[in-house]
Every structure is written in C-alpha cells, then in structure tokens.
Short mmCIF file of C-alpha atoms in Angstrom, two decimals:
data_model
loop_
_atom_site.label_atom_id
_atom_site.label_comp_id
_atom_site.label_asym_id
_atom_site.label_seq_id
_atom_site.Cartn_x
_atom_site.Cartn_y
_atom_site.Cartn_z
CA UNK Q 1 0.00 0.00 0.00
CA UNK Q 2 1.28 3.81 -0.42
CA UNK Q 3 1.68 6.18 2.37
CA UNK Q 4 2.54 10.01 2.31
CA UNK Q 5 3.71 11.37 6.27
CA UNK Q 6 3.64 14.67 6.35
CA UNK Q 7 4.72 14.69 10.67
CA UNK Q 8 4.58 18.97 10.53
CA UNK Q 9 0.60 19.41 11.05
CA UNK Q 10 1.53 23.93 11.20
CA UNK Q 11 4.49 26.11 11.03
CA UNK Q 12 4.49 29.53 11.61
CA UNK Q 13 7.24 31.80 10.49
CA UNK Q 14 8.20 35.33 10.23
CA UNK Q 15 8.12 36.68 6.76
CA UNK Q 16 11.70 36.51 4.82
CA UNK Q 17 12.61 33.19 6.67
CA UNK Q 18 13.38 30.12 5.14
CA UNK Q 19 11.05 27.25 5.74
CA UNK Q 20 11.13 23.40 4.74
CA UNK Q 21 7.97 21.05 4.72
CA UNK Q 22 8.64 17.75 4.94
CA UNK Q 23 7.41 14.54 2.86
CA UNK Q 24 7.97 10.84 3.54
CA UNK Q 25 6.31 8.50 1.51
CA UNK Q 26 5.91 4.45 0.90
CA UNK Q 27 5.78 2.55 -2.15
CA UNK Q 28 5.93 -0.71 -3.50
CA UNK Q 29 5.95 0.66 -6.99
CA UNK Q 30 9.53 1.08 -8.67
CA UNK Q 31 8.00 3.87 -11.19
CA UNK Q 32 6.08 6.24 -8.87
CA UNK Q 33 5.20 9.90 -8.89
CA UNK Q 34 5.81 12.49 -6.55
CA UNK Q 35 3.86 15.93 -6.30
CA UNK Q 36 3.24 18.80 -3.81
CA UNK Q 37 0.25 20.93 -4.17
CA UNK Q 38 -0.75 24.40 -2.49
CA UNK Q 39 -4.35 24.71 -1.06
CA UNK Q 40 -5.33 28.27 -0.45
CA UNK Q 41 -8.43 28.96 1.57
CA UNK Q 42 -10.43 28.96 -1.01
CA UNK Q 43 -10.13 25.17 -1.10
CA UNK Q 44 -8.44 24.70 -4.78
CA UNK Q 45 -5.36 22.58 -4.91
CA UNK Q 46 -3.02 24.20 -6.69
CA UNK Q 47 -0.38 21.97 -8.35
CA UNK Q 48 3.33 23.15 -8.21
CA UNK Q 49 5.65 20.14 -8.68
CA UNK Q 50 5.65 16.50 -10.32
CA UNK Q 51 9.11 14.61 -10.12
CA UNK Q 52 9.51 10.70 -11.38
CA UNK Q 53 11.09 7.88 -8.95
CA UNK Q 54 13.46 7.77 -12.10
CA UNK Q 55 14.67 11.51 -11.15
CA UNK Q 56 16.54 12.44 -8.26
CA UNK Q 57 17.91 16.05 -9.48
CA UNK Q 58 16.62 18.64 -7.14
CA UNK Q 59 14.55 21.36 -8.72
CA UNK Q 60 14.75 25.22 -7.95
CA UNK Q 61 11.73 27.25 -9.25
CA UNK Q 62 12.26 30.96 -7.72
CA UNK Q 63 11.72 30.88 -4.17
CA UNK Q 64 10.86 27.61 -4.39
CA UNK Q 65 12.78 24.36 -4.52
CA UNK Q 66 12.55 20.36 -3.90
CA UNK Q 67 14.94 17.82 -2.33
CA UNK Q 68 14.14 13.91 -3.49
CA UNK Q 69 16.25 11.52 -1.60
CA UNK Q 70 15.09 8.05 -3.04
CA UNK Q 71 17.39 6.75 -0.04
CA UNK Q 72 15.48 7.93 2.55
CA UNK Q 73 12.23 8.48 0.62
CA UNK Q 74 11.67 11.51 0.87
CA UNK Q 75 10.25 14.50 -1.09
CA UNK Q 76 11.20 18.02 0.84
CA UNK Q 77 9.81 21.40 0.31
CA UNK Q 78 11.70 24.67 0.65
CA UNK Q 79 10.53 27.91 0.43
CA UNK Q 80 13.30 30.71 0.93
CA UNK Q 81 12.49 34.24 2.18
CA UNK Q 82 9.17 33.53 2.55
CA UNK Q 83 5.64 35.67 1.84
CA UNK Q 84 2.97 36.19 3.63
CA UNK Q 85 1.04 34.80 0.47
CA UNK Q 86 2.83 31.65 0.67
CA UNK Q 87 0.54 31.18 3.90
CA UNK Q 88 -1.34 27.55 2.77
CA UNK Q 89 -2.16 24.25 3.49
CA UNK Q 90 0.21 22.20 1.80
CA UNK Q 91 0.04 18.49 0.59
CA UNK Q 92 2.81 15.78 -0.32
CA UNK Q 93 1.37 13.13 -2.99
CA UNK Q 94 2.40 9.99 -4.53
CA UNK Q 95 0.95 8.05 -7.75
CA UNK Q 96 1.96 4.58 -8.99
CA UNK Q 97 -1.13 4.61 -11.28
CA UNK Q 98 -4.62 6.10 -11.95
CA UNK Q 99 -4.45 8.07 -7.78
CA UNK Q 100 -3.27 10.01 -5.76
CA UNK Q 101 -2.38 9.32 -2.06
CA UNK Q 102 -2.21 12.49 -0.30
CA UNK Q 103 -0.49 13.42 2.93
CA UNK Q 104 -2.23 14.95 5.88
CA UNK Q 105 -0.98 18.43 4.62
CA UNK Q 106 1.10 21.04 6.81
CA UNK Q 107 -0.45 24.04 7.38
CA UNK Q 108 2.30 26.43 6.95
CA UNK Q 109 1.49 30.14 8.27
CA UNK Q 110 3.42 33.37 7.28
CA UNK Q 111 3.59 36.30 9.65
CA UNK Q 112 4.63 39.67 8.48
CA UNK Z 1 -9.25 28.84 -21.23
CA UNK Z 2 -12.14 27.94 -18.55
CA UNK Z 3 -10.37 25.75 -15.77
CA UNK Z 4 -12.34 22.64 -13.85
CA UNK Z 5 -15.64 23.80 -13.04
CA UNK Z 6 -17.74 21.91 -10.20
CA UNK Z 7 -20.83 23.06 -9.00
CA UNK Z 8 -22.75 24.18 -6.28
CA UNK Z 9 -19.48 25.64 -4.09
CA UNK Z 10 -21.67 25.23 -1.34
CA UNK Z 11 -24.33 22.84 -0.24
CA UNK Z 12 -26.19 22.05 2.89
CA UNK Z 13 -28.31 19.00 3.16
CA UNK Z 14 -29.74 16.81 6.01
CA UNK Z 15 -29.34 13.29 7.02
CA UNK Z 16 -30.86 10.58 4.67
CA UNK Z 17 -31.22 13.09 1.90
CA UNK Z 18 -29.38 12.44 -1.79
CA UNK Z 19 -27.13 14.98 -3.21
CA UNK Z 20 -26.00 15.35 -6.94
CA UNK Z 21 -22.29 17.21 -7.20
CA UNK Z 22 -21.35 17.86 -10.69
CA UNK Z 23 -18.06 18.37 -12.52
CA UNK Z 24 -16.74 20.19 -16.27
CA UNK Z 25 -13.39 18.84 -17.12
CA UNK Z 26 -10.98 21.27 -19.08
CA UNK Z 27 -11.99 21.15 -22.87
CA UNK Z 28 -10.37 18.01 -24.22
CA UNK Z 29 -9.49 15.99 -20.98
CA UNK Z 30 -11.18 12.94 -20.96
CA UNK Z 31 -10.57 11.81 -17.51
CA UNK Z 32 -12.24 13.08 -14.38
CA UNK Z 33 -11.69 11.97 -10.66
CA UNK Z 34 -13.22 12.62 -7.51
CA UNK Z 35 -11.58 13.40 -3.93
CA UNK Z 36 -13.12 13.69 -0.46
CA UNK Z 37 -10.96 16.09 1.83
CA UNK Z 38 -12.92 16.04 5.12
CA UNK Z 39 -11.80 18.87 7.69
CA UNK Z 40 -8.20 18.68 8.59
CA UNK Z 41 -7.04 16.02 6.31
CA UNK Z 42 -5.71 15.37 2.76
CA UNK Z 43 -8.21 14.31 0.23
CA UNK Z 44 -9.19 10.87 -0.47
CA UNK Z 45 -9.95 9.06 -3.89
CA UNK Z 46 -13.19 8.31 -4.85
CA UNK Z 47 -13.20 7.79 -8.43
CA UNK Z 48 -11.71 7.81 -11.41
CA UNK Z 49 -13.93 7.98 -15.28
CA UNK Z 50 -12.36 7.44 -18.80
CA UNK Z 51 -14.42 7.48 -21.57
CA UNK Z 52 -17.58 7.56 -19.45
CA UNK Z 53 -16.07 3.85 -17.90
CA UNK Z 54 -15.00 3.40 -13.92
CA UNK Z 55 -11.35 3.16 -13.95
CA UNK Z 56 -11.00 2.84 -10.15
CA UNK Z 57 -12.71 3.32 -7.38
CA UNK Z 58 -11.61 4.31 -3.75
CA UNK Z 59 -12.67 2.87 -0.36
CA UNK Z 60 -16.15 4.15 -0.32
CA UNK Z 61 -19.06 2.61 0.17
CA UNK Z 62 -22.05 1.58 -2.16
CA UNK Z 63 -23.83 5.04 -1.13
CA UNK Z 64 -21.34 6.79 -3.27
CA UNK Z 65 -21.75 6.33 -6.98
CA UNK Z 66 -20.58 8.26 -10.52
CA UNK Z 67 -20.87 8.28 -13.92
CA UNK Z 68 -19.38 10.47 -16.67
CA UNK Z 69 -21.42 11.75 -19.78
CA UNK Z 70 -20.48 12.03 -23.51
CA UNK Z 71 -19.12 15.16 -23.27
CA UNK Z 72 -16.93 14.19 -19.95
CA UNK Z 73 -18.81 15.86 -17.56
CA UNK Z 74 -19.33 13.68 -14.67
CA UNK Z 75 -21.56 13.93 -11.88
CA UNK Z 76 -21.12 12.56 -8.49
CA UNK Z 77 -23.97 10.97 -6.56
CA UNK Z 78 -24.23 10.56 -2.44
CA UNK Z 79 -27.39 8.39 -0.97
CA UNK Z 80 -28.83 7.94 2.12
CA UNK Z 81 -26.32 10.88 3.61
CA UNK Z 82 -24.46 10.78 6.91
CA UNK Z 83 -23.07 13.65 8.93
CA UNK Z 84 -19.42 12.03 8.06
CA UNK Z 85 -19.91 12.95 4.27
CA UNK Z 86 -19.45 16.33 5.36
CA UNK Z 87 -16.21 17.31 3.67
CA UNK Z 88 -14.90 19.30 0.19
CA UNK Z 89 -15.47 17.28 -2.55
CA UNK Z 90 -12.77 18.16 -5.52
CA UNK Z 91 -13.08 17.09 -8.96
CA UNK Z 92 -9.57 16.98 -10.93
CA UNK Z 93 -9.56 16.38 -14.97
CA UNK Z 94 -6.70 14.94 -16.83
CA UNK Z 95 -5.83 13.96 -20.36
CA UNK Z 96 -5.74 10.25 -19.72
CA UNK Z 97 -5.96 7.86 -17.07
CA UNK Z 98 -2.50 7.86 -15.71
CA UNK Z 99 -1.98 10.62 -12.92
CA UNK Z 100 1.91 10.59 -13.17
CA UNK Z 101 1.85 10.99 -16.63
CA UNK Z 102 -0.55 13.11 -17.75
CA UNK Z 103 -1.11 15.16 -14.40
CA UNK Z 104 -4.79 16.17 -12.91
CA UNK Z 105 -5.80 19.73 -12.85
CA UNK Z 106 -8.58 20.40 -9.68
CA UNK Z 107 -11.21 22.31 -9.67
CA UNK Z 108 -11.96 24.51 -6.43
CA UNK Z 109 -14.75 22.33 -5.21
CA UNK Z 110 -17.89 21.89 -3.77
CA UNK Z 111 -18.32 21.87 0.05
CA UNK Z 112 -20.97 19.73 1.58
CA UNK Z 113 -22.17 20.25 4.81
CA UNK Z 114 -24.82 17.22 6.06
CA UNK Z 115 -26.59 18.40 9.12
#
C-alpha cells in the first residue's frame, strides 16, 4: 500500500525566513510519482511540482525548490524568504497509477 | 481557457437526503476523478472515469456512486447521507488515465455540509 507522512501538522514563520515542509512516503511501486500541491483557503489545490522515482535532481523554481532523496524516501519542500502569500495548506502526494495518495498536509502560516 | 468547473461551491443537506455534485473537465481531458478532503485532512480518492467507464474506485461505500457523460462531464452521486460525508469534494480532470503521466488539474470544489 502507499503512504505520504507529512509529521509537521503547522508552522508559523516570520516573513523573509526560510522554511522546509517535509514529505515521507511508501511505495511498493519502482515507477512512482511524486507531487506537492498548495491549497489556499479557497479550497483549490493548486499543483506546483511533479518529479519521477526515475529523477533524483533537485529542482529550484524561484523561491521555491525540492529535495528527493530516493534513499530515505523523501520529497522536501523549501521555500526561501518567505511571503505572507505563501501562507497555505500544503500536501505531499504519490501516484503509482490512476491516484493520488495524499499526505495529511502542513499548514504552513506566514507572519509579516 | 475555462479551468475545472464543479458546482454548487456550497451545499447544505440533512441526514438521509441524496445529493447530486457535478463536474466540467478542461476542454479536451477525458478523464475526471473525484476526492473527499474532510476537515483537517488530505483528500481521499473516490473515483476515477475514462471514456464515461470506472477506472478505479476508492474505499467508499455503495452510497457513493458516478458516472461520466459524452461530453466528460461527470456527476457525483451521495445516498442515504451521513453527517461524516461532510467534507470538500474536488473534482480533478486529466488527459488520460495515468496521474503521473498526464497530471490532474482540480477544480476549487464543492463543500458539503450534512446536518
């Protein structure tokens, strides 16, 4: 079966500090996908990463960036200098196939 | 380009009573899922449609049913409601049937609130 932990249930910061969300996930699968999305209050998941279980290169997008450590299997979220609009729920995912298994989510909060 | 479109946001029904969620996939995805994210935790699959077929199905029971139309729509159907089916109920469209590959777009939902 396929598990996403996602142990942080909130974090608060202060705005401009650096913050990493944490993903650790279980599969049987050898070709798996991993995702993270953003859920605003208004309830939308918004997607903002898919990696393969084939690549392990970490991925910077702006503030944003992603550590996948097949070894320890794990899926880590960084956001540097971080917004008060960055304030979400966020949720780790995994696919083998046709769904997703989603993590409890971290509710990450940004204080100015 | 319109996004995923689900409709009512909002609904309030009470115990026993049958509700009827419905779901537009982005214009030329042919795949639609459902989630359930109750309060607090990460959403749950329901469903999955492909060319109006069931393509999986989550642990739910027999209370919860689907279907998808000819032109992808789908519509989501809850019987004989409990106050546990209270929860956000998110529809994501994809091009095909594969999640990794193809990746799901969600729409922003339609909360439910049994009382």
């Amino acid at each position: 079966a396929q598990k996403v932990t996602q142990a942080q249930t909130e974090i608060s910061v202060v705005e401009k500090e650096d913050v990493t969300l944490d993903c650790v996930y279980e599969t049987r699968d050898t070709t798996y996908y991993l995702f993270w999305y953003k859920q605003p209050p208004s309830g939308e998941l918004v997607f903002l990463i898919r990696r393969n279980s084939f690549d392990e290169q970490n991925e910077i997008s702006g503030r944003y960036s992603w550590n996948f450590q097949k070894s320890t299997s794990s899926f880590n979220f960084t956001i540097t200098a971080s917004q008060v609009v960055d304030s979400a729920v966020y949720f780790c995912a995994l696919t083998g196939s046709e769904k997703l298994v989603f993590g409890k989510g971290t509710k990450l909060t940004v204080n100015p | 380009d319109a996004g995923v479109t689900q409709s009512p946001t909002h609904l309030i029904k009470t115990r026993g009573q049958q509700v009827t969620l419905r779901c537009s996939p982005i214009s030329g995805h042919k795949s639609v899922s459902w989630y359930q994210q109750v309060l607090g935790q990460g959403p749950q699959f329901i469903f999955q449609y492909y060319e109006k077929e069931e393509r999986g199905r989550g642990n739910f029971p027999d209370r919860f049913s689907a279907r998808q139309f000819p032109n992808y729509s789908s519509e989501l159907n809850v019987n004989a409601l409990l106050l546990g089916d209270s929860a956000l109920y998110l529809c994501a469209s994809s091009l095909g049937t594969s999640q990794g590959t193809y990746g799901y777009t969600f729409g922003s939902g339609t909360r439910l609130t049994v009382v």
